[in-house]
C-alpha cells in the first residue's frame, strides 16, 4: 500500500530565509506526487505535481520540488519565504496501489516569522 | 470556473442527530471525492464517484455514513446518529475526465464543512 511521511510537523523560519519541507513516500510501483497548501479555514490548493519527465518541478508562489526515486523523496523548497507563506503543507501520492486516489501525509505547518 | 462549493461551512449538532452536507463540483468534472480531515492530520479518503456511480468506499465510512451523487452532478454526504468522534472537516474535491493512460489529474478542493458534534 502507498503511504506518505512528513516527518516535520512544524517548521519555523524567518522571512526571506530558504526553506525545505520534507516528504518521503512508500510504493512498490510508479507514483504521481503532489504538494498542496492549506490556509486557515480553507480547502487545499495545488502547489505543484510530478507526473513524469523532469525530476525538478516548479509550482506556484515560487515553490519547487525534486523527485528522487532512489530516496523515495519529494521535498518541497523555496529559496526565500514570505510571511504570506505561513500555512499547512501536505504532500500526497497517487498511483495504481491506491487506485489513483490521493493519499496524504499528516502535513507540515510552515511558520514564517518577521 | 467557480470552484468546488460546499455547504454549510460550519455545522454544530448534538450527538445522535443526523446531518447532511452538500458539495457542488466544478462543472464538467466527472469525478467527485469526499475526504475527512481531523485536527493536525492530513485528509483521509472516504469515498469517490465517477459520474453517478460510487466506485469506492473507505473502511472509515461506517454504516452511519452514506453518500449520493444523483445525476452525476452535486453530491450529498449524510451522517446518521452522529458521534463526537465524527467532529472533523469534511472536504469535497472534484477532477476532470481523463482520456487514455493512468489517471493523474489533480483534485480541486472546496473549502470544506466543519462539523462539531457536542
Short mmCIF file of C-alpha atoms in Angstrom, two decimals:
data_model
loop_
_atom_site.label_atom_id
_atom_site.label_comp_id
_atom_site.label_asym_id
_atom_site.label_seq_id
_atom_site.Cartn_x
_atom_site.Cartn_y
_atom_site.Cartn_z
CA UNK A 1 0.00 0.00 0.00
CA UNK A 2 1.11 3.54 -0.63
CA UNK A 3 1.88 5.92 2.21
CA UNK A 4 3.40 9.34 2.78
CA UNK A 5 5.56 10.50 5.67
CA UNK A 6 6.09 14.11 6.57
CA UNK A 7 8.47 13.96 9.49
CA UNK A 8 8.32 17.64 10.44
CA UNK A 9 5.03 18.68 12.00
CA UNK A 10 6.13 22.32 12.17
CA UNK A 11 8.93 24.29 10.53
CA UNK A 12 9.63 27.80 11.85
CA UNK A 13 11.69 30.06 9.60
CA UNK A 14 12.47 33.75 9.34
CA UNK A 15 11.15 35.82 6.46
CA UNK A 16 13.38 35.80 3.35
CA UNK A 17 15.19 32.65 4.51
CA UNK A 18 15.16 29.46 2.42
CA UNK A 19 13.02 26.52 3.48
CA UNK A 20 12.73 22.81 2.74
CA UNK A 21 9.73 20.71 3.73
CA UNK A 22 10.45 17.01 3.68
CA UNK A 23 8.28 14.29 2.18
CA UNK A 24 9.01 10.58 1.81
CA UNK A 25 6.69 8.06 0.23
CA UNK A 26 6.45 4.31 0.02
CA UNK A 27 5.17 2.46 -3.00
CA UNK A 28 6.07 -0.63 -4.95
CA UNK A 29 5.14 0.88 -8.29
CA UNK A 30 5.33 4.16 -10.17
CA UNK A 31 3.69 7.06 -8.45
CA UNK A 32 2.40 10.54 -9.02
CA UNK A 33 3.35 13.08 -6.37
CA UNK A 34 1.69 16.32 -5.31
CA UNK A 35 2.12 19.17 -2.86
CA UNK A 36 -0.94 21.03 -1.63
CA UNK A 37 -1.17 24.12 0.60
CA UNK A 38 -3.98 24.83 3.05
CA UNK A 39 -4.59 28.28 4.51
CA UNK A 40 -6.69 28.58 7.70
CA UNK A 41 -10.34 27.62 7.26
CA UNK A 42 -9.87 26.90 3.58
CA UNK A 43 -9.62 23.87 1.34
CA UNK A 44 -6.44 22.59 -0.25
CA UNK A 45 -4.81 24.31 -3.21
CA UNK A 46 -2.43 22.53 -5.57
CA UNK A 47 1.13 23.89 -5.43
CA UNK A 48 2.81 21.52 -7.86
CA UNK A 49 2.79 17.97 -9.18
CA UNK A 50 5.17 15.36 -10.52
CA UNK A 51 3.72 13.02 -13.10
CA UNK A 52 6.72 12.07 -15.24
CA UNK A 53 9.71 13.58 -17.00
CA UNK A 54 11.98 16.13 -15.35
CA UNK A 55 12.52 15.38 -11.69
CA UNK A 56 12.57 19.07 -10.78
CA UNK A 57 9.12 20.56 -10.91
CA UNK A 58 8.18 24.18 -10.40
CA UNK A 59 4.91 25.32 -8.94
CA UNK A 60 3.06 28.43 -7.93
CA UNK A 61 4.27 31.07 -5.47
CA UNK A 62 7.95 30.31 -6.18
CA UNK A 63 7.91 26.76 -4.80
CA UNK A 64 9.69 23.83 -6.41
CA UNK A 65 10.14 20.18 -5.57
CA UNK A 66 12.51 17.43 -6.64
CA UNK A 67 11.51 13.83 -7.19
CA UNK A 68 14.22 11.42 -6.02
CA UNK A 69 13.28 7.84 -6.84
CA UNK A 70 16.25 6.22 -5.13
CA UNK A 71 15.48 8.01 -1.87
CA UNK A 72 11.70 7.87 -2.39
CA UNK A 73 11.50 11.55 -1.59
CA UNK A 74 9.73 14.60 -2.93
CA UNK A 75 10.94 17.52 -0.84
CA UNK A 76 9.45 20.99 -1.29
CA UNK A 77 11.71 24.04 -1.39
CA UNK A 78 11.53 27.79 -1.65
CA UNK A 79 14.64 30.00 -1.76
CA UNK A 80 13.08 32.95 0.08
CA UNK A 81 9.85 32.76 2.06
CA UNK A 82 7.29 35.47 2.81
CA UNK A 83 5.00 35.95 5.77
CA UNK A 84 2.12 35.02 3.47
CA UNK A 85 3.59 31.53 3.01
CA UNK A 86 2.54 30.66 6.56
CA UNK A 87 0.18 27.73 6.07
CA UNK A 88 -0.13 23.95 6.30
CA UNK A 89 1.57 21.99 3.52
CA UNK A 90 0.54 18.48 2.53
CA UNK A 91 2.43 16.01 0.41
CA UNK A 92 0.30 13.42 -1.40
CA UNK A 93 0.88 10.33 -3.52
CA UNK A 94 -1.29 8.63 -6.10
CA UNK A 95 -0.85 5.52 -8.19
CA UNK A 96 -2.15 2.11 -9.06
CA UNK A 97 -1.62 0.90 -5.46
CA UNK A 98 -4.18 3.41 -4.26
CA UNK A 99 -6.45 3.02 -7.28
CA UNK A 100 -5.28 6.52 -8.16
CA UNK A 101 -6.79 8.08 -5.04
CA UNK A 102 -4.74 10.75 -3.30
CA UNK A 103 -3.07 9.55 -0.10
CA UNK A 104 -1.97 12.46 2.08
CA UNK A 105 0.75 12.90 4.64
CA UNK A 106 -0.02 14.39 8.03
CA UNK A 107 1.12 17.84 6.99
CA UNK A 108 3.82 20.33 7.91
CA UNK A 109 2.97 23.71 9.33
CA UNK A 110 5.26 26.38 7.91
CA UNK A 111 5.51 29.32 10.29
CA UNK A 112 7.24 32.35 8.80
CA UNK A 113 8.40 34.94 11.33
CA UNK A 114 9.34 38.56 10.59
CA UNK B 1 -14.78 28.12 -13.22
CA UNK B 2 -16.49 28.91 -9.95
CA UNK B 3 -14.66 26.26 -7.96
CA UNK B 4 -15.96 23.50 -5.75
CA UNK B 5 -18.71 24.74 -3.44
CA UNK B 6 -19.57 23.15 -0.09
CA UNK B 7 -22.48 23.92 2.20
CA UNK B 8 -22.80 24.60 5.00
CA UNK B 9 -19.37 25.92 6.01
CA UNK B 10 -20.00 25.08 9.64
CA UNK B 11 -22.40 22.71 11.36
CA UNK B 12 -22.86 22.24 15.09
CA UNK B 13 -25.08 19.37 16.12
CA UNK B 14 -25.88 17.33 19.17
CA UNK B 15 -24.81 13.75 19.49
CA UNK B 16 -27.34 11.40 17.96
CA UNK B 17 -28.66 13.86 15.38
CA UNK B 18 -28.42 13.36 11.62
CA UNK B 19 -26.57 15.83 9.40
CA UNK B 20 -26.27 16.26 5.65
CA UNK B 21 -23.61 18.15 3.71
CA UNK B 22 -23.73 19.22 0.08
CA UNK B 23 -20.98 19.53 -2.49
CA UNK B 24 -21.27 21.17 -5.91
CA UNK B 25 -18.26 20.23 -8.04
CA UNK B 26 -16.74 22.19 -10.88
CA UNK B 27 -19.00 21.75 -13.88
CA UNK B 28 -17.86 19.04 -16.30
CA UNK B 29 -15.77 17.35 -13.60
CA UNK B 30 -16.94 13.76 -13.63
CA UNK B 31 -15.05 12.61 -10.53
CA UNK B 32 -16.08 13.67 -7.06
CA UNK B 33 -14.32 12.77 -3.82
CA UNK B 34 -15.11 13.08 -0.12
CA UNK B 35 -12.30 13.34 2.42
CA UNK B 36 -12.31 13.82 6.18
CA UNK B 37 -9.68 15.87 7.97
CA UNK B 38 -9.22 15.90 11.73
CA UNK B 39 -7.10 18.41 13.61
CA UNK B 40 -3.40 18.04 12.91
CA UNK B 41 -3.88 15.36 10.29
CA UNK B 42 -3.95 15.17 6.54
CA UNK B 43 -7.19 14.46 4.68
CA UNK B 44 -8.34 10.85 4.75
CA UNK B 45 -10.20 9.36 1.80
CA UNK B 46 -13.83 8.44 2.40
CA UNK B 47 -15.41 7.73 -0.97
CA UNK B 48 -15.50 8.75 -4.60
CA UNK B 49 -17.87 8.88 -7.53
CA UNK B 50 -17.36 8.76 -11.24
CA UNK B 51 -20.44 10.41 -12.64
CA UNK B 52 -23.30 8.97 -10.56
CA UNK B 53 -21.56 5.69 -9.71
CA UNK B 54 -19.97 5.32 -6.28
CA UNK B 55 -16.84 3.38 -7.17
CA UNK B 56 -15.05 3.05 -3.87
CA UNK B 57 -15.73 3.45 -0.17
CA UNK B 58 -13.12 3.53 2.57
CA UNK B 59 -13.36 1.28 5.59
CA UNK B 60 -13.50 4.57 7.51
CA UNK B 61 -17.00 5.03 6.14
CA UNK B 62 -19.17 3.23 8.70
CA UNK B 63 -22.77 2.23 8.11
CA UNK B 64 -23.83 5.56 9.59
CA UNK B 65 -22.31 7.37 6.62
CA UNK B 66 -23.93 7.48 3.20
CA UNK B 67 -23.06 9.47 0.11
CA UNK B 68 -25.01 10.02 -3.06
CA UNK B 69 -24.49 11.75 -6.35
CA UNK B 70 -27.76 11.68 -8.24
CA UNK B 71 -27.48 12.55 -11.92
CA UNK B 72 -23.73 12.85 -11.59
CA UNK B 73 -23.83 16.49 -10.54
CA UNK B 74 -23.88 17.60 -6.87
CA UNK B 75 -23.25 15.15 -4.06
CA UNK B 76 -24.52 14.80 -0.51
CA UNK B 77 -22.85 13.17 2.47
CA UNK B 78 -25.16 12.16 5.31
CA UNK B 79 -24.10 11.09 8.78
CA UNK B 80 -26.75 9.39 10.90
CA UNK B 81 -26.71 9.25 14.69
CA UNK B 82 -23.67 11.49 14.92
CA UNK B 83 -20.97 10.77 17.49
CA UNK B 84 -18.38 13.10 18.97
CA UNK B 85 -15.71 11.26 17.01
CA UNK B 86 -17.37 12.46 13.81
CA UNK B 87 -16.23 16.03 14.56
CA UNK B 88 -13.94 16.97 11.69
CA UNK B 89 -13.62 18.97 8.50
CA UNK B 90 -15.33 17.24 5.60
CA UNK B 91 -13.72 18.12 2.29
CA UNK B 92 -15.11 17.60 -1.17
CA UNK B 93 -12.96 17.58 -4.29
CA UNK B 94 -13.56 17.09 -7.98
CA UNK B 95 -11.42 16.34 -11.01
CA UNK B 96 -11.97 16.36 -14.75
CA UNK B 97 -12.25 13.35 -17.05
CA UNK B 98 -9.03 11.98 -18.46
CA UNK B 99 -8.75 10.20 -21.77
CA UNK B 100 -6.16 7.45 -22.05
CA UNK B 101 -3.37 6.44 -19.68
CA UNK B 102 -3.45 6.08 -15.90
CA UNK B 103 -5.47 8.64 -14.02
CA UNK B 104 -3.35 11.52 -12.75
CA UNK B 105 -5.48 14.66 -12.77
CA UNK B 106 -5.05 16.76 -9.64
CA UNK B 107 -8.01 17.30 -7.35
CA UNK B 108 -9.71 20.66 -6.88
CA UNK B 109 -10.90 21.07 -3.30
CA UNK B 110 -13.74 23.01 -1.77
CA UNK B 111 -13.37 24.98 1.48
CA UNK B 112 -14.92 22.18 3.48
CA UNK B 113 -17.70 21.78 6.03
CA UNK B 114 -16.57 21.85 9.64
CA UNK B 115 -18.71 19.56 11.79
CA UNK B 116 -18.78 19.87 15.56
CA UNK B 117 -20.71 17.24 17.50
CA UNK B 118 -21.47 18.25 21.08
#
